[in-house]
């Protein structure tokens, strides 16, 4: 699981506050810490969705698409270009698990296990994306408020605050739609698993696993 955090750690630069703390102003320090945390959670959710989609696609025998998903994740690891990142997220959002499952034949024992794993990882992605979608609007609001009332003593933090606003606004525009798609694919996988007698993790197990990532 630690690999999933490391996979997207490079993207903390997008928050504009990685390694930069807001002088002695506790409000700015708190804002920067929250922004960094939300950015990490956003990319953790993205990383979990990559693992989930790869597992589901391998389960139904679509190795070509699974490899494409895996390759895209590899590209993201080295890239902090938002345009390319948006393109990669768009590619992930185009994965149609409903269609893939409709075309699937009888699954092997390994395939069934991969469906269970996909459900687990999608559940974790939903857990974190849900937090992000709920909390990121407040980051934008708080950052704009601080920006409008910035004192002379904190003037050097203007650039950092502007970056936080840009980053949080960007995430706020993406997270809700991404969350809706994750929930749709989760329901699709869960319904398929239930119909085919495939064991799946409980919501309690999903939340426990998701919470454990925060402690690592």
mmCIF file of C-alpha atoms in Angstrom:
data_model
loop_
_atom_site.group_PDB
_atom_site.id
_atom_site.type_symbol
_atom_site.label_atom_id
_atom_site.label_comp_id
_atom_site.label_asym_id
_atom_site.label_seq_id
_atom_site.Cartn_x
_atom_site.Cartn_y
_atom_site.Cartn_z
ATOM 1 C CA UNK A 1 0.000 0.000 0.000
ATOM 2 C CA UNK A 2 2.891 2.351 0.666
ATOM 3 C CA UNK A 3 3.715 2.155 -3.041
ATOM 4 C CA UNK A 4 0.382 3.801 -3.805
ATOM 5 C CA UNK A 5 1.359 6.832 -1.757
ATOM 6 C CA UNK A 6 4.836 6.976 -3.254
ATOM 7 C CA UNK A 7 3.413 6.553 -6.752
ATOM 8 C CA UNK A 8 1.920 10.027 -6.755
ATOM 9 C CA UNK A 9 4.064 11.816 -4.192
ATOM 10 C CA UNK A 10 5.724 13.837 -6.946
ATOM 11 C CA UNK A 11 2.452 15.619 -7.529
ATOM 12 C CA UNK A 12 2.598 17.403 -4.193
ATOM 13 C CA UNK A 13 4.416 20.100 -6.149
ATOM 14 C CA UNK A 14 1.026 20.956 -7.627
ATOM 15 C CA UNK A 15 -0.104 22.224 -4.236
ATOM 16 C CA UNK A 16 2.457 24.983 -4.443
ATOM 17 C CA UNK A 17 3.274 24.496 -0.781
ATOM 18 C CA UNK A 18 5.304 21.317 -0.559
ATOM 19 C CA UNK A 19 8.351 22.291 1.415
ATOM 20 C CA UNK A 20 7.086 25.869 1.897
ATOM 21 C CA UNK A 21 5.590 26.875 5.217
ATOM 22 C CA UNK A 22 3.743 30.107 5.891
ATOM 23 C CA UNK A 23 6.188 31.953 8.058
ATOM 24 C CA UNK A 24 4.745 32.553 11.510
ATOM 25 C CA UNK A 25 1.109 32.939 10.485
ATOM 26 C CA UNK A 26 -0.780 29.941 11.898
ATOM 27 C CA UNK A 27 -3.669 30.376 9.443
ATOM 28 C CA UNK A 28 -1.335 30.140 6.463
ATOM 29 C CA UNK A 29 0.525 27.198 7.986
ATOM 30 C CA UNK A 30 -2.760 25.380 8.549
ATOM 31 C CA UNK A 31 -3.953 26.178 5.036
ATOM 32 C CA UNK A 32 -0.738 24.882 3.480
ATOM 33 C CA UNK A 33 -0.880 21.686 5.519
ATOM 34 C CA UNK A 34 -4.517 21.106 4.548
ATOM 35 C CA UNK A 35 -3.808 21.801 0.884
ATOM 36 C CA UNK A 36 -0.889 19.383 0.856
ATOM 37 C CA UNK A 37 -2.975 16.704 2.579
ATOM 38 C CA UNK A 38 -5.905 17.072 0.179
ATOM 39 C CA UNK A 39 -3.577 16.943 -2.805
ATOM 40 C CA UNK A 40 -2.059 13.730 -1.462
ATOM 41 C CA UNK A 41 -5.517 12.234 -0.900
ATOM 42 C CA UNK A 42 -6.616 13.198 -4.399
ATOM 43 C CA UNK A 43 -3.689 11.409 -5.998
ATOM 44 C CA UNK A 44 -3.990 8.485 -3.645
ATOM 45 C CA UNK A 45 -7.569 8.061 -4.869
ATOM 46 C CA UNK A 46 -6.321 8.299 -8.433
ATOM 47 C CA UNK A 47 -3.655 5.684 -7.734
ATOM 48 C CA UNK A 48 -6.186 3.323 -6.185
ATOM 49 C CA UNK A 49 -8.457 3.694 -9.208
ATOM 50 C CA UNK A 50 -5.555 2.777 -11.498
ATOM 51 C CA UNK A 51 -4.938 -0.412 -9.505
ATOM 52 C CA UNK A 52 -8.664 -1.197 -9.487
ATOM 53 C CA UNK A 53 -9.141 -0.753 -13.223
ATOM 54 C CA UNK A 54 -6.030 -2.737 -14.028
ATOM 55 C CA UNK A 55 -7.249 -5.597 -11.802
ATOM 56 C CA UNK A 56 -10.742 -5.580 -13.311
ATOM 57 C CA UNK A 57 -9.440 -5.528 -16.875
ATOM 58 C CA UNK A 58 -7.033 -8.374 -16.182
ATOM 59 C CA UNK A 59 -9.897 -10.323 -14.611
ATOM 60 C CA UNK A 60 -11.902 -10.219 -17.846
ATOM 61 C CA UNK A 61 -8.864 -10.950 -20.005
ATOM 62 C CA UNK A 62 -8.357 -7.510 -21.534
ATOM 63 C CA UNK A 63 -4.606 -7.430 -21.034
ATOM 64 C CA UNK A 64 -4.093 -4.765 -23.700
ATOM 65 C CA UNK A 65 -6.260 -2.218 -21.911
ATOM 66 C CA UNK A 66 -4.840 -3.237 -18.534
ATOM 67 C CA UNK A 67 -1.326 -2.600 -19.808
ATOM 68 C CA UNK A 68 -2.401 0.778 -21.180
ATOM 69 C CA UNK A 69 -3.777 1.733 -17.780
ATOM 70 C CA UNK A 70 -0.592 0.553 -16.084
ATOM 71 C CA UNK A 71 1.566 2.441 -18.580
ATOM 72 C CA UNK A 72 -0.416 5.621 -18.037
ATOM 73 C CA UNK A 73 0.208 5.373 -14.303
ATOM 74 C CA UNK A 74 3.914 5.039 -15.018
ATOM 75 C CA UNK A 75 3.813 8.214 -17.081
ATOM 76 C CA UNK A 76 2.001 10.081 -14.316
ATOM 77 C CA UNK A 77 4.744 9.179 -11.886
ATOM 78 C CA UNK A 78 7.219 11.272 -13.844
ATOM 79 C CA UNK A 79 4.980 14.112 -14.943
ATOM 80 C CA UNK A 80 3.786 17.271 -13.207
ATOM 81 C CA UNK A 81 2.224 18.808 -16.334
ATOM 82 C CA UNK A 82 -1.422 19.520 -15.530
ATOM 83 C CA UNK A 83 -2.532 19.316 -19.165
ATOM 84 C CA UNK A 84 -1.048 15.842 -19.519
ATOM 85 C CA UNK A 85 -2.390 14.918 -16.122
ATOM 86 C CA UNK A 86 -5.909 15.951 -17.120
ATOM 87 C CA UNK A 87 -5.540 13.867 -20.270
ATOM 88 C CA UNK A 88 -4.516 10.851 -18.200
ATOM 89 C CA UNK A 89 -7.407 11.321 -15.789
ATOM 90 C CA UNK A 90 -9.735 11.603 -18.767
ATOM 91 C CA UNK A 91 -8.414 8.296 -20.069
ATOM 92 C CA UNK A 92 -9.118 6.620 -16.740
ATOM 93 C CA UNK A 93 -12.615 8.063 -16.692
ATOM 94 C CA UNK A 94 -13.320 6.501 -20.085
ATOM 95 C CA UNK A 95 -12.888 2.958 -18.781
ATOM 96 C CA UNK A 96 -16.261 1.230 -19.270
ATOM 97 C CA UNK A 97 -16.318 -1.657 -16.823
ATOM 98 C CA UNK A 98 -19.969 -2.385 -17.604
ATOM 99 C CA UNK A 99 -19.105 -3.131 -21.219
ATOM 100 C CA UNK A 100 -16.032 -5.129 -20.235
ATOM 101 C CA UNK A 101 -18.024 -7.314 -17.847
ATOM 102 C CA UNK A 102 -20.812 -7.884 -20.366
ATOM 103 C CA UNK A 103 -18.265 -9.278 -22.812
ATOM 104 C CA UNK A 104 -16.457 -11.399 -20.227
ATOM 105 C CA UNK A 105 -16.656 -15.158 -20.311
ATOM 106 C CA UNK A 106 -16.437 -17.485 -17.333
ATOM 107 C CA UNK A 107 -13.864 -16.117 -14.914
ATOM 108 C CA UNK A 108 -11.053 -18.210 -13.502
ATOM 109 C CA UNK A 109 -10.388 -18.346 -9.770
ATOM 110 C CA UNK A 110 -7.673 -15.758 -10.322
ATOM 111 C CA UNK A 111 -10.082 -13.576 -12.258
ATOM 112 C CA UNK A 112 -12.624 -13.710 -9.458
ATOM 113 C CA UNK A 113 -9.948 -12.715 -6.963
ATOM 114 C CA UNK A 114 -9.006 -9.800 -9.209
ATOM 115 C CA UNK A 115 -12.626 -8.628 -9.240
ATOM 116 C CA UNK A 116 -12.595 -8.662 -5.435
ATOM 117 C CA UNK A 117 -9.336 -6.703 -5.434
ATOM 118 C CA UNK A 118 -10.760 -4.185 -7.894
ATOM 119 C CA UNK A 119 -13.741 -3.607 -5.615
ATOM 120 C CA UNK A 120 -11.429 -3.067 -2.643
ATOM 121 C CA UNK A 121 -9.276 -0.515 -4.447
ATOM 122 C CA UNK A 122 -12.236 1.308 -5.965
ATOM 123 C CA UNK A 123 -13.773 1.470 -2.512
ATOM 124 C CA UNK A 124 -10.605 3.044 -1.156
ATOM 125 C CA UNK A 125 -10.540 5.508 -4.053
ATOM 126 C CA UNK A 126 -14.130 6.489 -3.247
ATOM 127 C CA UNK A 127 -13.226 6.886 0.430
ATOM 128 C CA UNK A 128 -10.489 9.410 -0.337
ATOM 129 C CA UNK A 129 -12.176 11.153 -3.250
ATOM 130 C CA UNK A 130 -15.211 11.644 -1.037
ATOM 131 C CA UNK A 131 -13.076 13.425 1.539
ATOM 132 C CA UNK A 132 -11.470 15.565 -1.141
ATOM 133 C CA UNK A 133 -14.735 16.537 -2.828
ATOM 134 C CA UNK A 134 -16.155 17.559 0.551
ATOM 135 C CA UNK A 135 -13.171 19.483 1.888
ATOM 136 C CA UNK A 136 -11.498 21.124 -1.104
ATOM 137 C CA UNK A 137 -14.124 23.870 -1.644
ATOM 138 C CA UNK A 138 -13.366 25.186 1.852
ATOM 139 C CA UNK A 139 -9.662 25.321 0.993
ATOM 140 C CA UNK A 140 -10.433 27.543 -1.987
ATOM 141 C CA UNK A 141 -12.672 29.783 0.120
ATOM 142 C CA UNK A 142 -10.195 30.045 3.002
ATOM 143 C CA UNK A 143 -7.256 30.710 0.696
ATOM 144 C CA UNK A 144 -9.107 33.493 -1.109
ATOM 145 C CA UNK A 145 -10.071 35.035 2.217
ATOM 146 C CA UNK A 146 -6.454 34.995 3.396
ATOM 147 C CA UNK A 147 -5.329 36.372 0.042
ATOM 148 C CA UNK A 148 -7.747 39.298 0.269
ATOM 149 C CA UNK A 149 -6.691 40.120 3.820
ATOM 150 C CA UNK A 150 -2.969 39.437 3.548
ATOM 151 C CA UNK A 151 -0.910 41.571 5.889
ATOM 152 C CA UNK A 152 2.377 43.219 4.990
ATOM 153 C CA UNK A 153 4.157 40.782 7.302
ATOM 154 C CA UNK A 154 2.880 37.846 5.235
ATOM 155 C CA UNK A 155 3.339 39.446 1.813
ATOM 156 C CA UNK A 156 6.084 36.992 0.865
ATOM 157 C CA UNK A 157 3.521 34.176 1.095
ATOM 158 C CA UNK A 158 1.325 35.666 -1.635
ATOM 159 C CA UNK A 159 2.741 33.360 -4.297
ATOM 160 C CA UNK A 160 2.230 30.270 -2.165
ATOM 161 C CA UNK A 161 -1.373 31.226 -1.438
ATOM 162 C CA UNK A 162 -2.050 31.897 -5.119
ATOM 163 C CA UNK A 163 -0.683 28.449 -5.956
ATOM 164 C CA UNK A 164 -2.925 26.866 -3.334
ATOM 165 C CA UNK A 165 -5.960 28.573 -4.870
ATOM 166 C CA UNK A 166 -4.994 27.411 -8.357
ATOM 167 C CA UNK A 167 -4.359 23.848 -7.245
ATOM 168 C CA UNK A 168 -7.423 23.520 -5.015
ATOM 169 C CA UNK A 169 -9.678 25.029 -7.682
ATOM 170 C CA UNK A 170 -8.296 22.555 -10.205
ATOM 171 C CA UNK A 171 -8.977 19.619 -7.905
ATOM 172 C CA UNK A 172 -12.426 20.980 -7.031
ATOM 173 C CA UNK A 173 -13.336 20.956 -10.729
ATOM 174 C CA UNK A 174 -12.245 17.338 -11.184
ATOM 175 C CA UNK A 175 -13.005 15.487 -7.954
ATOM 176 C CA UNK A 176 -16.843 15.487 -8.007
ATOM 177 C CA UNK A 177 -17.139 14.019 -11.513
ATOM 178 C CA UNK A 178 -14.351 11.568 -10.788
ATOM 179 C CA UNK A 179 -16.130 10.492 -7.597
ATOM 180 C CA UNK A 180 -19.397 9.920 -9.465
ATOM 181 C CA UNK A 181 -17.647 7.719 -12.032
ATOM 182 C CA UNK A 182 -15.870 5.753 -9.325
ATOM 183 C CA UNK A 183 -19.184 5.079 -7.603
ATOM 184 C CA UNK A 184 -20.760 3.941 -10.874
ATOM 185 C CA UNK A 185 -17.935 1.512 -11.603
ATOM 186 C CA UNK A 186 -17.965 0.300 -8.005
ATOM 187 C CA UNK A 187 -21.689 -0.484 -8.235
ATOM 188 C CA UNK A 188 -21.140 -2.244 -11.561
ATOM 189 C CA UNK A 189 -18.401 -4.453 -10.136
ATOM 190 C CA UNK A 190 -20.349 -5.153 -6.957
ATOM 191 C CA UNK A 191 -23.467 -6.179 -8.892
ATOM 192 C CA UNK A 192 -21.383 -8.461 -11.114
ATOM 193 C CA UNK A 193 -19.682 -10.047 -8.122
ATOM 194 C CA UNK A 194 -22.984 -10.607 -6.330
ATOM 195 C CA UNK A 195 -24.533 -12.168 -9.431
ATOM 196 C CA UNK A 196 -21.616 -14.570 -9.870
ATOM 197 C CA UNK A 197 -21.026 -15.503 -6.252
ATOM 198 C CA UNK A 198 -17.690 -13.724 -6.045
ATOM 199 C CA UNK A 199 -16.577 -12.867 -2.487
ATOM 200 C CA UNK A 200 -16.097 -9.144 -1.998
ATOM 201 C CA UNK A 201 -14.736 -7.016 0.844
ATOM 202 C CA UNK A 202 -17.306 -5.471 3.156
ATOM 203 C CA UNK A 203 -17.644 -1.721 3.497
ATOM 204 C CA UNK A 204 -16.096 -2.040 6.946
ATOM 205 C CA UNK A 205 -13.069 -3.834 5.473
ATOM 206 C CA UNK A 206 -12.728 -1.205 2.760
ATOM 207 C CA UNK A 207 -12.815 1.651 5.256
ATOM 208 C CA UNK A 208 -10.365 -0.119 7.560
ATOM 209 C CA UNK A 209 -7.904 -0.604 4.702
ATOM 210 C CA UNK A 210 -8.378 2.985 3.552
ATOM 211 C CA UNK A 211 -7.821 4.328 7.061
ATOM 212 C CA UNK A 212 -4.653 2.269 7.423
ATOM 213 C CA UNK A 213 -3.103 4.177 4.527
ATOM 214 C CA UNK A 214 -3.347 7.396 6.517
ATOM 215 C CA UNK A 215 -1.224 5.874 9.271
ATOM 216 C CA UNK A 216 1.551 4.590 7.008
#
